[in-house]
Amino acid sequence: MNYTIQQIAGIVGGELVKHEDSGLVHRVLLDSRKIIQPREALFIAIKGERHDGHRFIQELYDAGVRNFMVESVPDGKFAGASFVQVKNATHAFQILAAQHRASFHIPVIGITGSNGKTIVKEWLNTLLSDEYHIVRSPKSYNSQIGVPLSVWNMDESHQLGIFEAGISQPGEMENLAKVIQPTIGIFTSIGTAHSENFLSRRQLIGEKLNLFAKTDILICPEDSDLMQVVLPWLPLKQIVFIPDLWSNRTASHHHHTFVNVKWREKEWPFEIPFTDRASVENAITCIYTMLVMEYSPEEIQMRLGRLSPLEMRLQLIDGENDCIIVNDAYSNDLHSLEIALDFLQQHSRNHEKVVILSDLFQTGLNDKELHEKISNLLLEKNISSFIGIGKGMMKNTSFYPEQSKFFESTEAFLQEKENMSFVHSAVLVKGARDFRFERIANAMQEKTHDTILEINLSAIAHNLNYFRSKLKPGTRMMVMVKAFGYGSGSHEVASLLEYHKVDYLAVAYTDEGVELRKAGISLPIMVMNPERSSLPTLIRYKLEPEIYSFRTLENFVHALHATDAVAPYSIHLKLDTGVHRLGFEIGEIDRLAEVILSRPDLKIASVFTHLAGTDESKHDDFTKLQLERFDDAIMLLEKKTKQKFLKHALNTGGIERFAGRGDDMVRLGVGLYGVSASGIDQPHLQSVSTMKTVISQIRNIPAGDSIGYSRNYVAAKNMQIATIPVGYADGLRRKMSNGVGHVMINGKRAPITGNVCMDMTMVDITGIECAEGDEVEVFGKQISLTEFAAMNGTIAYEVLTSVSQRVKRVYHQE
């Protein structure tokens, strides 16, 4: 909907000042850095504790914005602009959004609770999108400003709204209830997050329930405190209580949990595609919501397979003495501790598990209840060693195992750390922000040089799910983790992929697969180049070979006979349909089938081919020819061998351009790492890798002096250069020398001067404000991987796999 500035002033009860004919308002703008269609925008100058939107009015006016809602009218001339003056811009924005919401008569689901709001919202969007065009909160927009921003996105095309709301102070939810006006209410869970400003748990529950004062239906957990608060509502609305099905689940195995849901006097079994408690409970909430909305249990079960796992804000770092450090500074309550412990389990690689935990505040529990709960959690998660830090921990040591250690402060722990042994351990470092546990994580991480490669595990998950969304339901996914996971780290990426339930991993050589097995990866792993000497090891670690010739088949059979491996053993047959690299010729299918028939100890797990040109439309005719050859060969092989097996031909480019083909499985490679093979999907992918370093030294160079080896660069004028500790031994190729390449320093491009050295590079920082120790981006957010590859005259694949393993990988997951 569009509004005139006069209408807006009337809605919010503001005074129209300096009114001009400034056009219709369609957008609301709060961030001066995100200006879109300025002539249609209303900038609302929000005053906060640390910012004041009024400071950016001139900048926005210069950028073309002409409508403003302000608490104080700025001095100066603003020709053609209109200003609505209000007492409180945040409150006025809420009134405006509430009026906007009232213009649409559609069902709206309002969600609140201590945990799970965002994931339940996103999952409901996934589950309900077949029938509804849905407007929902972006990301975690659930604050006093985030909620009206979300609701403002509602328009005439929407058929359902899903909005989350969070509060940190009493009285806030009443404002958000007027904005959201939910018709169905969901209370996800009652934890202790954001409880410090409330007198009791019941007060917190009561404040949150204000969101649902006028809803007809409320869905909430069977919690004693909550039930007491909502009992007076029972005659007035339908209340659906969700029992504790986690404690009464019937089974959990193979990444699935089985529960029985009672609905309308009947019990219905559901299979939930998760095994961690948070995800299972959130999925159960979604099940009850869909039942309330009159979906059949059969339809709900069919759609549950669409759901993707809960994301977390955690950092994974290599530590000293073969340790893994999980650094979690996002939140520190019992629920987030459970999530962090699950993440620790996911990435522990068979290491001994250690937890370093600070005091937990504002939990609503007495000491006995709190520390019993923590102790039980550690026991459930098989934690080997526990270290408690804080005065509260020191007072409650009796709740923890005898070998546990306790320190009054972070400083006390750091002083003693040198006398403690952390070897081959997976260590969770989790503390309230006041304890500054980042010092512990820094002290425990592996010491390497200042150049790092940051890997965003959440971006990998996003890219994986994006490519999944392009596939037909039921299509399996094999993911390439060869070449050290395209430079991103095979163990860490494989752990994430296993968590996200891909069906297969693929590596180039046996030793890569062995490393994954040693790291605790249990997924099926295909080895694409099974060298003869490695076959006994391949069999011992239950890896599955790619068989591409009669010689490799004979070698494998010979190796298999020398072991006690359980028959039949899975193999993957590679057919050559046109790449002419590896694979059986189409004319060899009859003979191949005869050999397979004579080998009952072999089972064909899959048959596949490589396509030569899926990334470019000019090769489409050849791609179609390859696929026809493949289909014919598959049909013949199935008929001759009488075996059923998976078929796969599509790589990243194939998924992008031929996803409708309908093979049993696809092979995702570079797309996982944020690179579109064809280019068409690049806008939908997230950048995974950012290579960073720092400035080691800054020096002034007079005109006429040379820089670097071979004196290939001579300063034409006085200049200032910075030396950065990254060179061709790290993956920065010499081709980037002498101005061909550049890096980013404080938002400015700094050209490379002189030759790239083995360990160092010099860059021109003339005119750039910077200092020694400042961050330098080699590639990432400001210099895309594609752009960096173009500077090198190569492709993104080569860049990713060329980053040296001496460059420390640091992993982040949201």
Short mmCIF file of N, CA, C and O in Angstrom, two decimals, residues 646-713:
data_model
loop_
_atom_site.label_atom_id
_atom_site.label_comp_id
_atom_site.label_asym_id
_atom_site.label_seq_id
_atom_site.Cartn_x
_atom_site.Cartn_y
_atom_site.Cartn_z
N LEU A 646 21.73 -46.64 -7.81
CA LEU A 646 21.53 -45.20 -7.98
C LEU A 646 22.17 -44.74 -9.28
O LEU A 646 23.22 -45.25 -9.68
N LYS A 647 21.54 -43.78 -9.95
CA LYS A 647 22.11 -43.19 -11.16
C LYS A 647 22.35 -41.70 -10.92
O LYS A 647 21.48 -41.02 -10.36
N HIS A 648 23.50 -41.23 -11.35
CA HIS A 648 23.77 -39.80 -11.20
C HIS A 648 24.71 -39.29 -12.28
O HIS A 648 25.69 -39.95 -12.62
N ALA A 649 24.37 -38.12 -12.78
CA ALA A 649 25.17 -37.50 -13.84
C ALA A 649 25.42 -36.02 -13.58
O ALA A 649 26.39 -35.46 -14.11
N LEU A 650 24.56 -35.38 -12.81
CA LEU A 650 24.61 -33.92 -12.69
C LEU A 650 25.62 -33.46 -11.63
O LEU A 650 25.57 -33.89 -10.48
N ASN A 651 26.51 -32.56 -12.04
CA ASN A 651 27.41 -31.86 -11.12
C ASN A 651 26.77 -30.52 -10.77
O ASN A 651 25.59 -30.30 -11.03
N THR A 652 27.55 -29.58 -10.19
CA THR A 652 26.97 -28.29 -9.81
C THR A 652 26.32 -27.60 -11.00
O THR A 652 25.18 -27.14 -10.91
N GLY A 653 27.04 -27.51 -12.11
CA GLY A 653 26.46 -26.88 -13.29
C GLY A 653 25.22 -27.61 -13.77
O GLY A 653 24.25 -26.99 -14.22
N GLY A 654 25.23 -28.93 -13.68
CA GLY A 654 24.07 -29.71 -14.08
C GLY A 654 22.87 -29.46 -13.19
O GLY A 654 21.73 -29.38 -13.66
N ILE A 655 23.10 -29.34 -11.87
CA ILE A 655 22.00 -29.04 -10.94
C ILE A 655 21.39 -27.69 -11.28
O ILE A 655 20.18 -27.50 -11.26
N GLU A 656 22.26 -26.74 -11.61
CA GLU A 656 21.79 -25.38 -11.91
C GLU A 656 20.93 -25.35 -13.17
O GLU A 656 19.94 -24.63 -13.23
N ARG A 657 21.29 -26.15 -14.17
CA ARG A 657 20.66 -25.99 -15.48
C ARG A 657 19.80 -27.18 -15.93
O ARG A 657 19.04 -27.07 -16.87
N PHE A 658 19.95 -28.33 -15.25
CA PHE A 658 19.19 -29.51 -15.67
C PHE A 658 18.57 -30.24 -14.47
O PHE A 658 18.41 -31.45 -14.49
N ALA A 659 18.20 -29.48 -13.44
CA ALA A 659 17.73 -30.10 -12.19
C ALA A 659 16.46 -30.91 -12.38
O ALA A 659 16.18 -31.82 -11.61
N GLY A 660 15.69 -30.61 -13.39
CA GLY A 660 14.44 -31.33 -13.62
C GLY A 660 14.61 -32.71 -14.22
O GLY A 660 13.63 -33.41 -14.46
N ARG A 661 15.85 -33.10 -14.46
CA ARG A 661 16.12 -34.37 -15.13
C ARG A 661 15.61 -35.57 -14.33
O ARG A 661 15.09 -36.53 -14.90
N GLY A 662 15.75 -35.55 -13.03
CA GLY A 662 15.15 -36.60 -12.21
C GLY A 662 16.02 -37.81 -11.94
O GLY A 662 15.50 -38.91 -11.75
N ASP A 663 17.35 -37.66 -11.91
CA ASP A 663 18.22 -38.77 -11.52
C ASP A 663 18.00 -39.11 -10.04
O ASP A 663 17.44 -38.32 -9.27
N ASP A 664 18.51 -40.27 -9.63
CA ASP A 664 18.38 -40.68 -8.23
C ASP A 664 19.23 -39.82 -7.31
O ASP A 664 18.89 -39.63 -6.13
N MET A 665 20.35 -39.32 -7.83
CA MET A 665 21.30 -38.59 -7.00
C MET A 665 22.01 -37.55 -7.86
O MET A 665 22.09 -37.68 -9.09
N VAL A 666 22.50 -36.50 -7.22
CA VAL A 666 23.32 -35.49 -7.89
C VAL A 666 24.63 -35.35 -7.11
O VAL A 666 24.72 -35.77 -5.96
N ARG A 667 25.63 -34.75 -7.76
CA ARG A 667 26.93 -34.53 -7.11
C ARG A 667 27.19 -33.04 -7.01
O ARG A 667 27.40 -32.36 -8.03
N LEU A 668 27.19 -32.53 -5.80
CA LEU A 668 27.41 -31.11 -5.57
C LEU A 668 28.88 -30.87 -5.25
O LEU A 668 29.43 -31.49 -4.34
N GLY A 669 29.50 -29.98 -6.00
CA GLY A 669 30.92 -29.67 -5.80
C GLY A 669 31.13 -28.22 -5.43
O GLY A 669 30.78 -27.78 -4.32
N VAL A 670 31.63 -27.44 -6.36
CA VAL A 670 32.03 -26.07 -6.05
C VAL A 670 30.86 -25.19 -5.62
O VAL A 670 31.04 -24.21 -4.91
N GLY A 671 29.64 -25.56 -6.01
CA GLY A 671 28.47 -24.78 -5.60
C GLY A 671 28.31 -24.72 -4.09
O GLY A 671 27.83 -23.72 -3.55
N LEU A 672 28.69 -25.79 -3.41
CA LEU A 672 28.61 -25.80 -1.95
C LEU A 672 29.44 -24.68 -1.35
O LEU A 672 29.09 -24.11 -0.30
N TYR A 673 30.52 -24.35 -2.00
CA TYR A 673 31.48 -23.37 -1.47
C TYR A 673 31.21 -21.95 -1.97
O TYR A 673 32.05 -21.07 -1.86
N GLY A 674 30.00 -21.76 -2.55
CA GLY A 674 29.55 -20.41 -2.89
C GLY A 674 29.86 -19.97 -4.30
O GLY A 674 29.78 -18.77 -4.59
N VAL A 675 30.19 -20.90 -5.18
CA VAL A 675 30.54 -20.54 -6.56
C VAL A 675 29.54 -21.20 -7.51
O VAL A 675 29.40 -22.42 -7.52
N SER A 676 28.85 -20.39 -8.29
CA SER A 676 27.93 -20.92 -9.30
C SER A 676 28.73 -21.33 -10.53
O SER A 676 29.43 -20.51 -11.12
N ALA A 677 28.65 -22.61 -10.90
CA ALA A 677 29.42 -23.11 -12.05
C ALA A 677 29.02 -22.41 -13.34
O ALA A 677 29.86 -22.11 -14.19
N SER A 678 27.72 -22.14 -13.48
CA SER A 678 27.23 -21.50 -14.70
C SER A 678 27.09 -19.99 -14.56
O SER A 678 26.95 -19.28 -15.55
N GLY A 679 27.10 -19.52 -13.33
CA GLY A 679 26.91 -18.09 -13.07
C GLY A 679 25.47 -17.71 -12.79
O GLY A 679 25.21 -16.69 -12.15
N ILE A 680 24.51 -18.54 -13.19
CA ILE A 680 23.11 -18.12 -13.08
C ILE A 680 22.61 -18.12 -11.64
O ILE A 680 21.68 -17.39 -11.30
N ASP A 681 23.21 -18.94 -10.79
CA ASP A 681 22.75 -19.02 -9.40
C ASP A 681 23.60 -18.21 -8.43
O ASP A 681 23.36 -18.26 -7.22
N GLN A 682 24.57 -17.47 -8.93
CA GLN A 682 25.47 -16.74 -8.04
C GLN A 682 24.74 -15.81 -7.07
O GLN A 682 25.10 -15.72 -5.89
N PRO A 683 23.69 -15.08 -7.52
CA PRO A 683 22.99 -14.18 -6.58
C PRO A 683 22.36 -14.90 -5.40
O PRO A 683 22.08 -14.29 -4.37
N HIS A 684 22.11 -16.20 -5.53
CA HIS A 684 21.43 -16.95 -4.48
C HIS A 684 22.41 -17.63 -3.52
O HIS A 684 21.98 -18.19 -2.50
N LEU A 685 23.68 -17.59 -3.82
CA LEU A 685 24.68 -18.30 -3.02
C LEU A 685 25.38 -17.34 -2.06
O LEU A 685 25.51 -16.15 -2.35
N GLN A 686 25.83 -17.88 -0.95
CA GLN A 686 26.56 -17.08 0.03
C GLN A 686 28.04 -17.40 -0.04
O GLN A 686 28.43 -18.56 -0.20
N SER A 687 28.85 -16.35 0.11
CA SER A 687 30.30 -16.53 0.12
C SER A 687 30.71 -17.32 1.35
O SER A 687 30.28 -17.03 2.47
N VAL A 688 31.54 -18.32 1.14
CA VAL A 688 31.94 -19.21 2.22
C VAL A 688 33.30 -18.82 2.81
O VAL A 688 33.48 -18.85 4.03
N SER A 689 34.24 -18.44 1.96
CA SER A 689 35.63 -18.25 2.39
C SER A 689 36.04 -16.79 2.34
O SER A 689 35.75 -16.09 1.37
N THR A 690 36.74 -16.37 3.38
CA THR A 690 37.35 -15.03 3.41
C THR A 690 38.80 -15.20 3.86
O THR A 690 39.05 -15.70 4.96
N MET A 691 39.73 -14.80 3.00
CA MET A 691 41.15 -14.87 3.34
C MET A 691 41.60 -13.51 3.86
O MET A 691 41.43 -12.50 3.20
N LYS A 692 42.15 -13.52 5.09
CA LYS A 692 42.54 -12.27 5.75
C LYS A 692 43.97 -12.35 6.24
O LYS A 692 44.48 -13.42 6.54
N THR A 693 44.58 -11.20 6.35
CA THR A 693 45.88 -11.09 6.99
C THR A 693 45.95 -9.74 7.68
O THR A 693 44.91 -9.09 7.87
N VAL A 694 47.15 -9.29 8.07
CA VAL A 694 47.30 -8.00 8.75
C VAL A 694 48.50 -7.27 8.17
O VAL A 694 49.34 -7.86 7.48
N ILE A 695 48.59 -6.01 8.45
CA ILE A 695 49.76 -5.22 8.04
C ILE A 695 50.89 -5.47 9.04
O ILE A 695 50.74 -5.23 10.24
N SER A 696 52.02 -5.97 8.54
CA SER A 696 53.18 -6.21 9.40
C SER A 696 54.01 -4.95 9.62
O SER A 696 54.46 -4.67 10.73
N GLN A 697 54.21 -4.20 8.53
CA GLN A 697 55.04 -3.01 8.64
C GLN A 697 54.64 -2.00 7.56
O GLN A 697 54.23 -2.38 6.46
N ILE A 698 54.77 -0.72 7.90
CA ILE A 698 54.51 0.37 6.96
C ILE A 698 55.79 1.16 6.79
O ILE A 698 56.50 1.45 7.77
N ARG A 699 56.12 1.51 5.54
CA ARG A 699 57.32 2.33 5.31
C ARG A 699 57.08 3.27 4.14
O ARG A 699 56.25 3.01 3.25
N ASN A 700 57.83 4.39 4.16
CA ASN A 700 57.77 5.38 3.09
C ASN A 700 58.88 5.10 2.08
O ASN A 700 60.03 4.85 2.46
N ILE A 701 58.54 5.15 0.80
CA ILE A 701 59.48 4.85 -0.28
C ILE A 701 59.65 6.10 -1.15
O ILE A 701 58.67 6.62 -1.71
N PRO A 702 60.88 6.59 -1.29
CA PRO A 702 61.10 7.77 -2.15
C PRO A 702 61.05 7.39 -3.63
O PRO A 702 61.30 6.24 -4.00
N ALA A 703 60.70 8.34 -4.46
CA ALA A 703 60.67 8.12 -5.91
C ALA A 703 62.03 7.62 -6.38
O ALA A 703 63.08 8.10 -5.94
N GLY A 704 61.98 6.62 -7.26
CA GLY A 704 63.21 6.07 -7.82
C GLY A 704 63.70 4.82 -7.13
O GLY A 704 64.52 4.09 -7.70
N ASP A 705 63.22 4.56 -5.89
CA ASP A 705 63.62 3.33 -5.21
C ASP A 705 62.82 2.14 -5.74
O ASP A 705 61.66 2.28 -6.14
N SER A 706 63.45 0.98 -5.72
CA SER A 706 62.77 -0.23 -6.18
C SER A 706 62.16 -0.96 -4.99
O SER A 706 62.59 -0.78 -3.84
N ILE A 707 61.19 -1.83 -5.27
CA ILE A 707 60.49 -2.58 -4.23
C ILE A 707 60.52 -4.06 -4.63
O ILE A 707 60.13 -4.42 -5.74
N GLY A 708 61.02 -4.90 -3.73
CA GLY A 708 60.96 -6.34 -3.94
C GLY A 708 62.11 -6.89 -4.75
O GLY A 708 63.00 -6.18 -5.22
N TYR A 709 62.06 -8.25 -4.89
CA TYR A 709 63.10 -8.96 -5.64
C TYR A 709 63.10 -8.57 -7.11
O TYR A 709 62.07 -8.21 -7.68
N SER A 710 64.28 -8.68 -7.72
CA SER A 710 64.50 -8.45 -9.16
C SER A 710 64.28 -7.01 -9.58
O SER A 710 64.36 -6.71 -10.78
N ARG A 711 63.96 -6.12 -8.63
CA ARG A 711 63.79 -4.68 -8.90
C ARG A 711 62.82 -4.44 -10.06
O ARG A 711 62.99 -3.55 -10.88
N ASN A 712 61.77 -5.27 -10.10
CA ASN A 712 60.80 -5.15 -11.19
C ASN A 712 59.84 -3.97 -11.01
O ASN A 712 59.13 -3.60 -11.95
N TYR A 713 59.80 -3.42 -9.78
CA TYR A 713 58.91 -2.29 -9.55
C TYR A 713 59.74 -1.14 -9.00
O TYR A 713 60.39 -1.27 -7.95
#
